[in-house]
Amino acid sequence: MYDMARNLSGMMIYSEHRYYGFSTPTPDLTLENMQYLNIDQALADLAHFIVNIKEKFPEVKNSKVILVGCSYSGTMVTWFLQKYPHLAQGAWSMSAPLKAKVDFVEYLETVSKAIHDIGGATCSNKIRNAFVQMEDLWKNKNLTEIKRIFRLCQPLNDTNTLDVWNLFGDMGSAWSGIVQS
């Protein structure tokens, strides 16, 4: 993108998603204030950003806008074009999960395949077996062993499924991060 912008005398601008970095629209992160952390607000923020950049920099007032995004931001730029087609002339979206769903197991299947393709069957089987062992420990309510293995500061609360989701999610995210990098 950098080379294309340079060759076409374009301007590249990175916008920050609300609630991340310095773009916090509320004084604190209470549950009540988190209601503004949603895709409609984020898309409206980007629309506002584009309009303001064109007003602030007269030399780009009539310039075309091409949005670029990968993964979640790829989803955003695709949805942005649908909602605000008058503000952007195109989008380059990569690895964008366009059909949002809560339990997106297909993503981890892709991660697993990538690990298998790069690391081989032995590597991917070891990781898969580790997750099976984690699941068995949880099913058998062996919370002390889970705390010991993962050196948790607090034991898992077996009445709070969010504790378990967080643990398994963190373990899955570690492998996802490796694959993405």
Tab-separated table of C-alpha atoms in Angstrom:
chain	number	residue	atom	x	y	z
A	1	MET	CA	0.000	0.000	0.000
A	2	TYR	CA	2.867	2.350	0.817
A	3	ASP	CA	4.416	1.906	-2.630
A	4	MET	CA	1.065	2.380	-4.371
A	5	ALA	CA	0.341	5.551	-2.406
A	6	ARG	CA	3.795	6.934	-3.195
A	7	ASN	CA	3.522	6.074	-6.902
A	8	LEU	CA	0.061	7.617	-7.161
A	9	SER	CA	0.846	10.657	-4.989
A	10	GLY	CA	-1.647	9.390	-2.450
A	11	MET	CA	-1.922	10.116	1.236
A	12	MET	CA	-2.054	7.262	3.733
A	13	ILE	CA	-3.873	7.892	6.986
A	14	TYR	CA	-4.428	5.414	9.779
A	15	SER	CA	-7.521	5.835	11.907
A	16	GLU	CA	-7.800	4.540	15.443
A	17	HIS	CA	-10.784	2.462	16.566
A	18	ARG	CA	-12.727	3.939	19.482
A	19	TYR	CA	-11.854	2.532	22.908
A	20	TYR	CA	-8.371	1.569	21.696
A	21	GLY	CA	-5.322	3.731	22.175
A	22	PHE	CA	-6.276	7.328	22.889
A	23	SER	CA	-9.734	7.183	21.267
A	24	THR	CA	-11.854	6.698	24.354
A	25	PRO	CA	-15.179	8.515	24.033
A	26	THR	CA	-16.179	7.990	27.677
A	27	PRO	CA	-14.438	8.813	30.960
A	28	ASP	CA	-14.290	5.148	32.053
A	29	LEU	CA	-14.894	1.625	30.812
A	30	THR	CA	-17.996	0.779	32.821
A	31	LEU	CA	-20.427	-1.645	31.251
A	32	GLU	CA	-22.843	1.231	30.668
A	33	ASN	CA	-20.196	3.159	28.699
A	34	MET	CA	-19.148	0.104	26.689
A	35	GLN	CA	-22.479	0.257	24.840
A	36	TYR	CA	-20.731	2.606	22.427
A	37	LEU	CA	-18.188	-0.047	21.462
A	38	ASN	CA	-20.031	-1.488	18.480
A	39	ILE	CA	-19.615	-1.755	14.734
A	40	ASP	CA	-22.220	0.899	13.870
A	41	GLN	CA	-20.422	3.470	16.043
A	42	ALA	CA	-17.032	2.457	14.625
A	43	LEU	CA	-18.279	2.844	11.050
A	44	ALA	CA	-19.846	6.217	11.890
A	45	ASP	CA	-16.518	7.281	13.413
A	46	LEU	CA	-14.724	6.386	10.181
A	47	ALA	CA	-17.311	8.297	8.124
A	48	HIS	CA	-16.849	11.334	10.375
A	49	PHE	CA	-13.071	10.968	10.102
A	50	ILE	CA	-13.139	10.933	6.282
A	51	VAL	CA	-15.415	13.976	6.090
A	52	ASN	CA	-13.220	15.907	8.548
A	53	ILE	CA	-9.949	15.012	6.791
A	54	LYS	CA	-11.381	16.315	3.502
A	55	GLU	CA	-12.441	19.537	5.242
A	56	LYS	CA	-9.126	19.969	7.080
A	57	PHE	CA	-6.932	19.336	4.021
A	58	PRO	CA	-8.370	21.228	1.021
A	59	GLU	CA	-5.820	19.559	-1.286
A	60	VAL	CA	-7.587	16.197	-0.779
A	61	LYS	CA	-11.158	17.513	-0.854
A	62	ASN	CA	-11.868	15.874	-4.228
A	63	SER	CA	-9.558	12.884	-3.770
A	64	LYS	CA	-10.859	9.378	-3.923
A	65	VAL	CA	-10.791	7.259	-0.767
A	66	ILE	CA	-9.652	3.647	-0.800
A	67	LEU	CA	-9.926	1.792	2.499
A	68	VAL	CA	-7.625	-1.064	3.487
A	69	GLY	CA	-8.139	-3.601	6.213
A	70	CYS	CA	-7.180	-7.076	7.335
A	71	SER	CA	-9.170	-9.409	9.561
A	72	TYR	CA	-11.585	-7.327	11.689
A	73	SER	CA	-10.608	-4.090	9.934
A	74	GLY	CA	-11.108	-5.896	6.614
A	75	THR	CA	-14.640	-6.654	7.716
A	76	MET	CA	-15.064	-3.010	8.704
A	77	VAL	CA	-13.981	-1.610	5.333
A	78	THR	CA	-16.300	-4.010	3.509
A	79	TRP	CA	-19.274	-3.052	5.671
A	80	PHE	CA	-18.268	0.619	5.407
A	81	LEU	CA	-18.638	0.511	1.613
A	82	GLN	CA	-22.130	-0.927	2.026
A	83	LYS	CA	-23.231	1.656	4.578
A	84	TYR	CA	-21.380	4.752	3.282
A	85	PRO	CA	-20.817	4.175	-0.470
A	86	HIS	CA	-20.697	7.941	-1.077
A	87	LEU	CA	-17.572	8.360	1.107
A	88	ALA	CA	-15.235	5.713	-0.334
A	89	GLN	CA	-14.616	4.572	-3.872
A	90	GLY	CA	-13.094	1.226	-3.013
A	91	ALA	CA	-11.738	-1.114	-0.392
A	92	TRP	CA	-9.048	-3.728	-0.159
A	93	SER	CA	-10.128	-6.309	2.369
A	94	MET	CA	-7.980	-9.272	3.393
A	95	SER	CA	-8.846	-12.227	5.638
A	96	ALA	CA	-12.123	-10.610	6.599
A	97	PRO	CA	-14.716	-12.714	8.418
A	98	LEU	CA	-17.779	-11.189	6.755
A	99	LYS	CA	-20.364	-13.509	8.275
A	100	ALA	CA	-19.950	-12.650	11.929
A	101	LYS	CA	-20.792	-15.401	14.371
A	102	VAL	CA	-20.183	-16.029	18.038
A	103	ASP	CA	-18.515	-19.445	17.891
A	104	PHE	CA	-16.245	-19.055	14.850
A	105	VAL	CA	-14.668	-22.536	14.929
A	106	GLU	CA	-13.723	-22.363	11.263
A	107	TYR	CA	-11.009	-19.855	12.100
A	108	LEU	CA	-9.285	-22.238	14.499
A	109	GLU	CA	-9.632	-25.006	11.904
A	110	THR	CA	-7.658	-22.766	9.532
A	111	VAL	CA	-5.068	-22.130	12.270
A	112	SER	CA	-4.806	-25.892	12.867
A	113	LYS	CA	-4.325	-26.574	9.155
A	114	ALA	CA	-1.596	-23.921	8.935
A	115	ILE	CA	0.238	-25.441	11.907
A	116	HIS	CA	-0.066	-28.881	10.302
A	117	ASP	CA	1.170	-27.591	6.934
A	118	ILE	CA	4.195	-25.806	8.421
A	119	GLY	CA	5.015	-27.881	11.509
A	120	GLY	CA	3.894	-31.292	10.303
A	121	ALA	CA	1.569	-33.899	11.762
A	122	THR	CA	3.639	-34.481	14.906
A	123	CYS	CA	3.520	-30.811	15.872
A	124	SER	CA	-0.191	-30.327	15.159
A	125	ASN	CA	-1.082	-33.586	16.956
A	126	LYS	CA	0.816	-32.485	20.083
A	127	ILE	CA	-1.118	-29.214	20.177
A	128	ARG	CA	-4.443	-30.955	19.535
A	129	ASN	CA	-3.693	-33.507	22.288
A	130	ALA	CA	-2.820	-30.707	24.721
A	131	PHE	CA	-6.252	-29.153	24.147
A	132	VAL	CA	-7.924	-32.542	24.589
A	133	GLN	CA	-6.068	-32.926	27.903
A	134	MET	CA	-7.208	-29.432	28.958
A	135	GLU	CA	-10.796	-30.343	28.112
A	136	ASP	CA	-10.507	-33.606	30.083
A	137	LEU	CA	-9.129	-31.775	33.112
A	138	TRP	CA	-12.048	-29.354	32.971
A	139	LYS	CA	-14.674	-32.061	32.433
A	140	ASN	CA	-13.280	-33.966	35.437
A	141	LYS	CA	-13.246	-30.716	37.489
A	142	ASN	CA	-9.526	-31.140	38.154
A	143	LEU	CA	-9.157	-27.417	38.802
A	144	THR	CA	-6.115	-27.815	41.058
A	145	GLU	CA	-4.188	-29.486	38.238
A	146	ILE	CA	-5.219	-26.785	35.777
A	147	LYS	CA	-4.010	-24.143	38.233
A	148	ARG	CA	-0.697	-25.991	38.669
A	149	ILE	CA	-0.050	-26.606	34.961
A	150	PHE	CA	-0.812	-23.057	33.888
A	151	ARG	CA	0.542	-21.426	37.044
A	152	LEU	CA	-2.676	-19.496	37.515
A	153	CYS	CA	-2.754	-16.865	40.247
A	154	GLN	CA	-6.281	-17.933	41.186
A	155	PRO	CA	-7.974	-21.288	40.673
A	156	LEU	CA	-10.624	-21.483	37.971
A	157	ASN	CA	-14.111	-20.876	39.242
A	158	ASP	CA	-16.082	-23.926	38.097
A	159	THR	CA	-19.350	-22.023	38.463
A	160	ASN	CA	-18.200	-19.268	36.094
A	161	THR	CA	-18.010	-20.489	32.496
A	162	LEU	CA	-16.361	-17.193	31.508
A	163	ASP	CA	-13.249	-18.295	33.436
A	164	VAL	CA	-13.041	-21.412	31.296
A	165	TRP	CA	-13.787	-19.556	28.068
A	166	ASN	CA	-11.026	-17.084	28.904
A	167	LEU	CA	-8.478	-19.820	29.600
A	168	PHE	CA	-9.255	-21.777	26.442
A	169	GLY	CA	-9.540	-18.562	24.434
A	170	ASP	CA	-6.138	-17.366	25.623
A	171	MET	CA	-4.554	-20.700	24.701
A	172	GLY	CA	-6.179	-20.647	21.246
A	173	SER	CA	-5.221	-17.005	20.704
A	174	ALA	CA	-1.578	-17.797	21.385
A	175	TRP	CA	-1.534	-20.264	18.477
A	176	SER	CA	-3.591	-17.955	16.279
A	177	GLY	CA	-1.077	-15.174	16.889
A	178	ILE	CA	1.813	-17.418	15.884
A	179	VAL	CA	0.051	-18.399	12.666
A	180	GLN	CA	-0.808	-14.789	11.807
A	181	SER	CA	2.750	-13.666	12.414
